[in-house]
Every structure is written in C-alpha cells, then in structure tokens.
Amino acid sequence: MIRLTKKSRNSQRYSGSSLHSGYLTVGMKCLLVATESAEVLFYWTDQEFERNIKKQYGTSQEESGRPPAFADSINTLFAPIIISCSTMIDRLGDGYTSFSTENGHIYALHQFEECLYIAVNGDGEETDEDLKRKIFVMKKFTEILFGMVTLSSSLLRKELRPSDTEQRNRVWKKLQRLLETYSRLREQDQSFLVEAVERLIHPTLCEQCIEFLERRLVQQMNSSTDRAGEEVLHAFILVHTKLLAFYSSRNASTLSSSDLLALIIIVQDLYPSNLELDETPSKEVDSTSAPDVFYTPEPSPSERNSGHLSSDSPPVFQFVDPDIQMAEDSLQTLQLPVPDPMTPTRVFLEATFKEGFFPMMPHSMYCLPLWPGITLVLLTKIPNSQVAMSVYVLLEAFTKLEKRLSEGLEGTAALRGQSPIQELRTRVDKFIRMLASMDILTSQLQNTWSEFKNKAFTRSGPGVTKALLPSCRSIKTQLCGVYQQCFAAMCMGSNQRLTTTLQERALNMVQEKLMDWKDFLLVKSKRNITMVSYPCLQCVTEGSASELGKGPIARFIKNKLWSLVATTRHYLQKGYTTVTLRDGDFYFCYFLWFENETGYKLEVVDIPNLPDDSAPIGMLAWDYYRKLLRYYSKSHQNELVKCYELLTVHLGVVPTEYILQHCSQLARKLWEPSRIPLL
Amino acid sequence: MIDLFCFYNGSVRRSYQLHTQEELAVRWARYLSHLQGGATELHHIFTCLRTIDYTHIDPLLLMKAALILQACQRCPLVLAGCILHRGRFVDNSASCRSESPERPVKPRLLSRTLSDTPINDPSSSQMLTSSPDSSLSDDASFSLCPSLASTSFRSSVASQPGEGDDAAESRDHAMANEVLPFEGSAPGKGEDGEREQVDDVSAGYQNHSSSEDENLRDDEEKEEEGAGQENDIRERRSDGEEECVRVCEERDVVLEPMLLYEHRVRGLVLMLLVEPSFDTHPNAKQEVYHSSLASLNGLEAHLRTIPPPSEIPAAPYTFTHYDRIQNTLTTNMSGRSTGLQDRLFVKATALLHSHFSHEDMLQEAIIRSASCALYATRTPAQETFFVQQGAPARNSGIPNGQDSAFSLPSKARHRLLKHGVNLL
C-alpha cells in the first residue's frame, strides 16, 4: 500500500513529462555490478526485466541481422547511469544512493571500492531500502565466495567476470542463484526477514545432537587419516533454514551470525526447500488453536563449550515450531540438478583468534543432505590457511603505510605506532621464503617486492615517500594474488577434500542417530503444539504463509508483518527504540532494550541516528546489532550487554493497556530459563 | 519552489521557451528568498499556512472574518477566499459553485503565496496570477500561464527602492506576455485533444490579456503616487483599492485562467480567487471592495491587539496540528526555536508526517528515543503531533504500561482541547 501511494503520487506529479522518459518499457528487477569504466562484471535480472529489455532492444537489429546479445543490451541500458555516477564520484567525491524515474522505477546504487552496484525495481514490490539491502547482501556473497580477493579490484574483476565463457557462466549462475535464493527466503522466511538465525527448540533433542556432534562425529573425523589435512571446526544440522544443533570444536573461532546466515543461504541454494510449496495442512490440529510462537533469548554462553556462536551477537532468533514435520512425505524440495554433495564449497569466513581478528579466512564447506530438508553442514579448516592470516596481516600493514604516505607523513614516521618499516621488510622476506617452501608461485610478488625495496631502502631510490604509493598498491594486489592462488574456488584442487569414505561415514552416522529422533520429533511436535496460549494474534508467527494459512487475509497480514519490520527498522535507524502503531485493524508494538548478563534491564540511551544512506539494519550483510552493542557497551565497560527486540501485532480492538501488559509479560517470559541446551 | 514558480508562471519548460533565462532567474531568486525567509522548519515539513493562535482570539473575531468572506462571495464571480493576518491564516471559504461538473473548486489553498509574508509596507493590494488548486505539498502539476503581476508584487513584497525602474521593467514583461499563447500539457492524452482544449482557453485568455495589461500599467503609475498612505491600494480607477492580476487554474489537463484579488490593510490581507470576467464586470470589483472595506479595517484593528507569539508563556507541552483540508498548521512552538527539545520534536514530527503520507491506514503512533517521546494521530482531515516538555523519565525501554510515553494520548486529548483541537 505504501508503494502504491507513492507511485501514484509520483506519476501525478511528473505526469507532464513522463512521456519523455526513456525507461518506460524496462522491466521489473535487476542487479548489476560494474566497474567505473562501465564494464559489466555481473548482472542478474528477473524474467520480466529480461523480457522487457529484449522487447526494447530486440527491434534494433545489428548488421548481422540478429538482435543484440542480452548482455550488450544491459550494457547499453546501464552505461549512461554508470558513467554519470562515476563522473559524480570522480568530480564531487559523492554519487547517487538512489533515484527513481518518472515511471516509478527505483534505482539504488552503492560503490564498494571500484565496483559500482546497481539494483533496480520496476514493479513496486521493493523499496529503495530493500534494494540497498540486496546490494549489501550481494557484496556479502562476493566476500563469502571470493574472500580477500575482493580487496583487489583488478583481481575481483577477473574473479567475477572470468574471460572464459564457460567459467563465467558458472560463476554468474552461482551468484544469480544465491541472489534468487536470498530473495525467496527474505520473502518467505521470517528468519531472513529479521536476519537472525532461527533455532528449533527441543531441549532434549538439541542437547543430544550437540553431544553427538561433539563426542562422536567431530572427534572421529578429526582423528581420521582420511581427512586430507583438513580439520572440522564447526558442524551443524539444519532443518530447512532452522538450526537444530550447532557444535564448534575447541580450536575454532566463533562463527558470526552474519556468516551463518550466509551459509544457510548457500545450503538453501544447494537443497532448496520451498516453503510456499511446502504446504502441509495440519489436519489433526484443532482449528481453534492458533499457532503460538514467541521469541526466546539466546542463552548465556557456556564455559563448557569452547566454541559457540559469538556472544556479543544479538539474541539468536529462536522459534518454537509447533508442527515441524520432518517426515519425508511432507518435505518437498525443488527438483534441481543436485551437485555432487561430496564436493566442498570454498567459503571465506570471519575468524577471531588470539592473534587478532581475521576477516575472510578460507574454509571448506560440506553440505551433506541427510533427508530432503535436513542437512548436515561441516566447516573445515584447510591446510595452509595460515597463509591467509599472513596475507591479511601484511595487507593491513601496507594499507596503513599507504594511508600514512598519502597523508604526507614521510620517512620513518610513516610507520610510527606499529612495527618499523624494517620489521615489515623482514616479515615480507620471511613470508616469501615461506611461500617458496610451500611450492607456491611467487615470482610476481618477488619482483614487485624487489622493486619496492629498491625504491624504499636504497640510496638511489626516493626512500619512504609518496613515490612509494604505486608500489604499495601493486604489492597489495600481489598479496591478494597469492591468496587467490592458494584459496580461490576455481584454483581449488579437486583432491583437496575429506575423502568420500569419510564423508559417507559422517552422513551415515548422523542419519542413523537422527532416524530415532526424527520419529520422536514428529510425535512430539504433534502432541505439544501449544507452548503458550494468548488470545491475540502474535508477532512473530511462522512468517511463511503456511502458518498463517492461505488466501487474501493471510497475505494481507503477512504483508503487514513484513512492512512492520521495515518500518521499525527505519525508526531504529533514526534512534527510536520504542514504536507503537495503530494501523487499520491492528496495533503494532516494537521494543528494543538492553540487559546485562543477569537479566537486569539497563537504562535506555540515545542510540546513533544513522544517515539515510547507511548500511541497512540487520545482521546478514552488515551486523548493525553488533555495532549497537559495542556502542552501548562503551558506557557499560564491566558488563556483558545483551540486546533484545520484541515485535507484536495485536488486534486493534484490544485496549492499549492490555496490549502493553501482554507485551511486558512476553518480555518477562523471554528471560525465563529456556531449557534449551547451549550452543 | 517549483510549485510556487508554476503557480505564478505555469510550467517551467514553457516558461523557459517564452522568457529569457535572466528574467526567470529573477523570479526564481524571489521565490527562493521567499521560501527561505518566512518559514520555520515545521513550515517546511508541512508546506502549509500557519494559523493565528486561536487560544488568544475572541471567537467573535473569527466569525467576523467568516462574514467578510461570505459577503464577498455574494458576488457570483468570487470562487474562494482567505484572510491572513501577519502571514498567518485567519479564515477561508470556498464556493461550491462550479461552472462545469468537471471543475469543482477545491477548498484547498495555495500553501504559500508570496502574499502571506508579513510586509512592512502597510499598503498594497493586488491581483496575482495563481492556481487555486495548488499547494506546495500538493500533487497537482501546473502549466503555463503568463504572469502580469510579477513586477508589481515584487515591488511591494521586496519593498525595493527605485520603483520607477521596476515599473518600466514590468511594462516590458507585460507587453511580452500579451502575445503569448496559453498551453497545458496533458499526460496520457492525445496531442490533438489537448491542443483543442488549450486553444479554447488561450483564445479567451488572450482577449482578456490586453485589457488586463493596460490596467496593470495604470496601476503601476498610480502606485508611486499612493505609496505610504495608510489604507492605500493601487487602483485602476480613483475609487478602487484593488488590483487584478491573472490567475490560472489547471485541473488535470485544462488550465483555466483566474484572477487573485487582494486587499491589504496593514498586516491583514484579504485574498479572493475570482473568475477572469471579474475584472471586466461593470461593478463586481466595486461591490466586493465596498462590502468588505469597513469590516476589514475593523478586523485589522482588533487583530492588531493580539500579543505576538513570543509574548505568550511557554506551555509544558509542544504540539502541532495540521489541517489537511485547509492546509493550515496550528502550533504552540514559537517561531524558529532552536532548543534541543524543539529540534527533537521537529525531527520526530517530520518522520511521522512522512510515514502518515505513505501509509493510508496508519492512524496513531508513539515513537520514543531516550530523549524524546512523541504521540501522533491522524484522521483523513488532520494530523496532530504532541510531546511533553522535558526528556521522558528514565526507563529501560522494556514494555511497561506505566511508561509515561503511553500516557501521551490521553494528555494530548486533554491539553489540546483549549487550542480547538479535538482528538476525541
């Protein structure tokens, strides 16, 4: 409804000249990554967009008599926008963040390094905020799939747009499917609506699973000789998008919520479970008992488990699913060509060790389908991953050096506050020797490094001055190149993986273990439908239409819920932590608050008022809540601060005081021991 | 600013085809300085007229204003009217009469014409080119209508020295305008149909234009003589105290010329939208003028005694009440307050006003940060925003029925009654 109003308003206001718009016939949804020189590195369009473009450009035949290639049409269409945006950035140091055309199409733009991302919507289904989010998610995908290669524009360009057509198709297909999977999940799955990991709550099963993963699976695998030098760091079981059990080994860093959400998208891409199709009417369920679902907080991190989800992340979104039906007949999956499940996916994840924080560390991800809809995921540390850490440390050092040089801080002052430049020199030399001992090709890095040393350390050279800047940049590119050579997916040797036998053994073990639980869960889920019973409609229910039922009313309510989340995020972005809205027949409430570890409610503070073009609030692409907690913790140095959100929808006829009373009851319930084993 | 431009000049594109850039630059500059000059932040959010403070005004005076407008509307050529005092809205009226069923006169005012700015020079009355169905916040689009008024009202608004130069300049404008065709653009309509309609209008307009033009020149000559008199108005004939300037109305496709009649008595301005024939009618203008003259003087004398907003003691709350129908704003926020609390109020109000305008179903909202809790409510006709003075009491932000933020609705209902705002 929002957008319709907006749209008609625009079309009225600009009606006088909309006939002159050149983009009238262009379609619905599109996302594009381009260089500043208007080279398209990647694009995704929906069918409608594609059809419209073909219609628009199909008539203009080339000399050959054939209509132009689709990619060329995309180029033609976007070139003016890309060029004008790069020109603005070039001349004014600032570009567009979004604009809408007279026919109601919205364009959102964001530049990351030298890549310009453009997302388009022409069907009114997405706001510029949605488009911005999509762009940031796309950026997240490139980081997950390409790691630190994204830090070098020239290398990323080759990675995103390989010159080999077949390879390019593969990369693009992969990213396109990830985007589609993300869009589908965001539309259907509440955990991707609010961007939080959703847990299946079943205390006994959960505990047993974790114990099994720890004592049996991971331990056995890591002591096996078939693991080809890999080490299982994390193991988890997903039922659709929901987390049943998660275990991290003692040596592992915490897995961030952002990464976990991205990994779930990858799993959903490999083994999609279409929730809209997955419609099993719960016949046995009394029709009067409404699905009742509520948030519960993430339990305090335990000392028992060395590995757990990062403790400074906001509550992991837990969900009591009343009728999880894991019976095979109820789980429908889309019939897509299933890739060889034994081939791992290369992913790059954030890690924090005692040495420090390392973004984009290479891992191998094994997705083993137990049954349709249920997947075992293993994340392994791969051999040589210490190279990635060294690369990152050196990249950081050179970035700092570059910054100081460009600020005009020359001579040895350029490295004040960190290891002197001589130490950097030793470190690079050592790094190159290490690579050589590992049979990694380093000739290009060596050449660039010699050049750097000649400039910086010889009398004839300019010394440590601004003149070193180009050399700094080429060394960084070379470092990313080494990283790419070692870890990039396309350079991944097909031999480097846990052996098939080992994977099969793992699969069988978990299948065997879960087979009993599967039945147990089925019975349990049917008997224990109602955990809490309240007279009002509650947010958040199972977001998919399957819980709300079907039909126009369900759709209406679902759309209301979805837009409520967007609205409250907008107010949160502007610093409002309490919002109540009376909207039609409904009354919406949103509360955000902070607690310390003991559950004591901390005083509300003014939270930062973010500009309109800041990254979207959420956890998948940019972890707003982690930053929020860090901000709040500044004034609560000695406590572990946690942040909670509550969203409710009540019928508007309920008196406000009852609604508020109910909300505060719910908020209290959140703190009650959840009986759920810790992750 | 574009809307304001279009109100007086018609479509921007056409204006540039008809006038030199330099000419139009002068007008843009005037509109810009006008918009930047007189408005508060709240004004910018709602782009509407501010009302006078009803709490300090005798209801009889409002009645008097209504009667003046009623009297004016006895003349069938008067379509709608409005009375402003020191740039603040006192009362308005709209005629239900309409010549064609497709063109009902909307009771909507232009949110800010140049005439709502308080003017130091106590004397002026004029007719301006305008479109009655427009407001800065409105969706309507505009089209061309040559302004014959540009110079004369500039001289009065800006009170520039060297009136003689301006008059000469305006004569040039007027002559240039005389021969201009009149055109509207119609989205989604065939070119032919559009042109046909346009021709009808422009024919009538051009005929009218030449006589109007002469009037204006007369006015400007007289203006210099009359400047400085107490109740002085540039007049066409010795007994008239008003000036007619072209107004045009565009409704979807058809643009209709209209005139804006203005009569100023010190800080008080009576504005009437009138049919183009008003100007040529043998005695319409005289009638309107004489029927309102005495009452306007009386009303002005009374309104002058009202204390200015700055002298009214601050209340323990701040509110803003926006009337969507009349496009007026009532607030107890004094002028351009820059205090932290006021800024927080304005920020929250802006957010919610924009939310209201996107979300038709939204009726009521409370938003709260650590330092500001705002209650907002709306009906199809109005929006009201309310905060208690001072930061909200310390709390954790957890849902709590005792939270002071949730008592705002009842407080607002209670407090705003005396401001004439009924939220029940």
Coordinates of N, CA, C and O in Angstrom, one line a residue, chain A residues 231-289:
Chain A
E231 N 40.5 -30.0 9.0 CA 40.1 -30.2 10.4 C 38.7 -29.7 10.5 O 38.5 -28.5 10.1
V232 N 37.8 -30.5 11.0 CA 36.4 -30.0 11.1 C 36.4 -29.0 12.3 O 36.7 -29.3 13.4
L233 N 35.9 -27.8 12.0 CA 35.9 -26.7 13.0 C 34.4 -26.6 13.5 O 34.2 -26.4 14.7
H234 N 33.5 -26.6 12.6 CA 32.1 -26.4 13.0 C 31.3 -27.5 12.3 O 31.5 -27.9 11.2
A235 N 30.3 -27.9 13.1 CA 29.3 -28.9 12.5 C 27.9 -28.5 12.9 O 27.7 -28.2 14.1
F236 N 27.0 -28.4 12.0 CA 25.6 -28.1 12.4 C 24.6 -28.8 11.6 O 24.9 -29.2 10.4
I237 N 23.4 -28.9 12.1 CA 22.3 -29.6 11.4 C 21.2 -28.6 11.2 O 20.8 -27.9 12.1
L238 N 20.8 -28.5 9.9 CA 19.7 -27.6 9.6 C 18.5 -28.3 9.2 O 18.6 -29.3 8.5
V239 N 17.4 -27.9 9.7 CA 16.1 -28.4 9.2 C 15.5 -27.2 8.4 O 15.1 -26.2 9.0
H240 N 15.5 -27.3 7.2 CA 15.2 -26.2 6.3 C 16.1 -25.1 6.7 O 17.3 -25.3 6.6
T241 N 15.6 -23.9 7.1 CA 16.5 -22.9 7.4 C 16.8 -22.8 8.9 O 17.5 -21.9 9.4
K242 N 16.2 -23.7 9.6 CA 16.3 -23.6 11.1 C 17.4 -24.5 11.6 O 17.7 -25.6 11.2
L243 N 18.0 -24.0 12.7 CA 19.2 -24.6 13.3 C 18.7 -25.6 14.3 O 18.1 -25.2 15.3
L244 N 19.0 -26.9 14.1 CA 18.7 -27.9 15.2 C 19.8 -28.0 16.2 O 19.6 -28.0 17.4
A245 N 21.0 -28.1 15.7 CA 22.2 -28.2 16.6 C 23.4 -27.7 16.0 O 23.6 -27.7 14.8
F246 N 24.3 -27.1 16.8 CA 25.5 -26.5 16.3 C 26.6 -26.8 17.3 O 26.5 -26.6 18.5
Y247 N 27.7 -27.2 16.7 CA 28.9 -27.5 17.6 C 30.1 -26.9 16.9 O 30.4 -27.1 15.7
S248 N 30.9 -26.3 17.8 CA 32.2 -25.8 17.3 C 33.3 -26.5 18.1 O 33.2 -26.6 19.3
S249 N 34.4 -26.8 17.4 CA 35.5 -27.5 18.1 C 36.2 -26.5 18.9 O 36.1 -25.3 18.8
R250 N 37.0 -27.1 19.8 CA 37.7 -26.2 20.7 C 38.7 -25.2 20.1 O 38.9 -24.1 20.6
N251 N 39.2 -25.6 19.0 CA 40.2 -24.7 18.3 C 39.6 -23.7 17.4 O 40.2 -22.8 16.9
A252 N 38.3 -23.8 17.3 CA 37.6 -22.9 16.3 C 37.3 -21.5 16.9 O 37.1 -21.4 18.1
S253 N 37.3 -20.6 16.0 CA 36.9 -19.2 16.4 C 35.3 -19.3 16.4 O 34.7 -20.3 15.9
T254 N 34.7 -18.3 16.9 CA 33.2 -18.2 16.8 C 32.8 -18.0 15.4 O 33.5 -17.3 14.6
L255 N 31.7 -18.5 15.1 CA 31.1 -18.3 13.7 C 30.1 -17.2 13.9 O 29.2 -17.2 14.7
S256 N 30.3 -16.1 13.1 CA 29.4 -15.0 13.3 C 28.1 -15.2 12.7 O 27.9 -16.0 11.8
S257 N 27.1 -14.5 13.3 CA 25.7 -14.7 12.8 C 25.6 -14.4 11.3 O 24.8 -15.0 10.6
S258 N 26.3 -13.3 10.9 CA 26.3 -12.9 9.5 C 26.7 -14.1 8.6 O 26.1 -14.4 7.6
D259 N 27.8 -14.7 9.0 CA 28.3 -15.8 8.2 C 27.4 -17.0 8.2 O 27.1 -17.6 7.2
L260 N 26.9 -17.3 9.4 CA 26.0 -18.4 9.5 C 24.7 -18.2 8.6 O 24.3 -19.1 7.9
L261 N 24.2 -17.0 8.6 CA 23.0 -16.7 7.8 C 23.4 -16.9 6.3 O 22.6 -17.5 5.5
A262 N 24.6 -16.4 5.9 CA 25.0 -16.6 4.5 C 25.2 -18.0 4.2 O 24.8 -18.5 3.1
L263 N 25.7 -18.8 5.1 CA 25.9 -20.2 4.8 C 24.6 -20.9 4.7 O 24.4 -21.8 3.8
I264 N 23.6 -20.5 5.5 CA 22.2 -21.1 5.3 C 21.7 -20.8 3.9 O 21.0 -21.7 3.3
I265 N 22.0 -19.7 3.4 CA 21.5 -19.3 2.0 C 22.2 -20.3 1.1 O 21.6 -20.8 0.1
I266 N 23.5 -20.5 1.3 CA 24.2 -21.4 0.4 C 23.6 -22.8 0.4 O 23.4 -23.5 -0.6
V267 N 23.3 -23.3 1.6 CA 22.7 -24.6 1.8 C 21.3 -24.6 1.1 O 21.0 -25.6 0.3
Q268 N 20.6 -23.5 1.3 CA 19.2 -23.5 0.6 C 19.4 -23.4 -0.9 O 18.5 -23.8 -1.6
D269 N 20.5 -22.8 -1.4 CA 20.7 -22.8 -2.8 C 21.0 -24.2 -3.3 O 20.4 -24.6 -4.4
L270 N 21.7 -25.0 -2.5 CA 22.0 -26.4 -3.0 C 20.8 -27.3 -2.8 O 20.5 -28.1 -3.7
Y271 N 20.1 -27.1 -1.7 CA 19.0 -28.0 -1.4 C 17.8 -27.2 -1.0 O 17.5 -27.0 0.2
P272 N 17.2 -26.5 -2.0 CA 16.1 -25.6 -1.6 C 14.9 -26.3 -1.0 O 14.5 -27.4 -1.5
S273 N 14.3 -25.7 0.0 CA 13.0 -26.2 0.5 C 12.1 -25.0 0.3 O 12.2 -24.0 1.0
N274 N 11.2 -25.2 -0.7 CA 10.3 -24.1 -1.0 C 9.2 -24.1 0.0 O 8.3 -24.9 0.0
L275 N 9.2 -23.1 0.9 CA 8.2 -23.0 1.9 C 6.8 -22.8 1.4 O 5.8 -23.2 2.0
E276 N 6.7 -22.1 0.3 CA 5.4 -21.8 -0.2 C 4.7 -23.1 -0.7 O 3.5 -23.3 -0.6
L277 N 5.6 -23.9 -1.3 CA 5.0 -25.2 -1.8 C 4.9 -26.2 -0.6 O 4.0 -27.1 -0.7
D278 N 5.7 -26.0 0.4 CA 5.7 -27.0 1.5 C 4.5 -26.8 2.4 O 4.6 -26.4 3.5
E279 N 3.4 -27.1 1.8 CA 2.2 -26.8 2.5 C 1.5 -28.0 3.0 O 0.9 -28.8 2.3
T280 N 1.7 -28.3 4.3 CA 1.1 -29.5 4.8 C 0.1 -29.0 5.8 O 0.4 -28.6 6.9
P281 N -1.2 -29.0 5.4 CA -2.2 -28.6 6.4 C -2.2 -29.5 7.5 O -2.3 -30.7 7.4
S282 N -2.1 -29.0 8.7 CA -2.1 -29.9 9.9 C -3.5 -30.3 10.2 O -4.2 -29.6 11.0
K283 N -3.9 -31.4 9.6 CA -5.3 -31.8 9.7 C -5.7 -32.1 11.1 O -6.8 -31.9 11.6
E284 N -4.7 -32.8 11.8 CA -5.1 -33.2 13.2 C -5.2 -32.0 14.1 O -5.7 -32.2 15.2
V285 N -4.6 -30.9 13.7 CA -4.6 -29.8 14.7 C -6.0 -29.2 14.8 O -6.6 -28.9 13.8
D286 N -6.3 -29.0 16.0 CA -7.6 -28.3 16.3 C -7.6 -26.9 15.6 O -6.6 -26.2 15.8
S287 N -8.6 -26.7 14.8 CA -8.5 -25.4 14.1 C -8.6 -24.2 14.9 O -8.2 -23.1 14.5
T288 N -9.1 -24.3 16.2 CA -9.2 -23.1 17.0 C -7.9 -22.8 17.7 O -7.7 -21.7 18.1
S289 N -6.9 -23.7 17.8 CA -5.7 -23.4 18.4 C -4.8 -22.7 17.5 O -4.2 -23.3 16.6

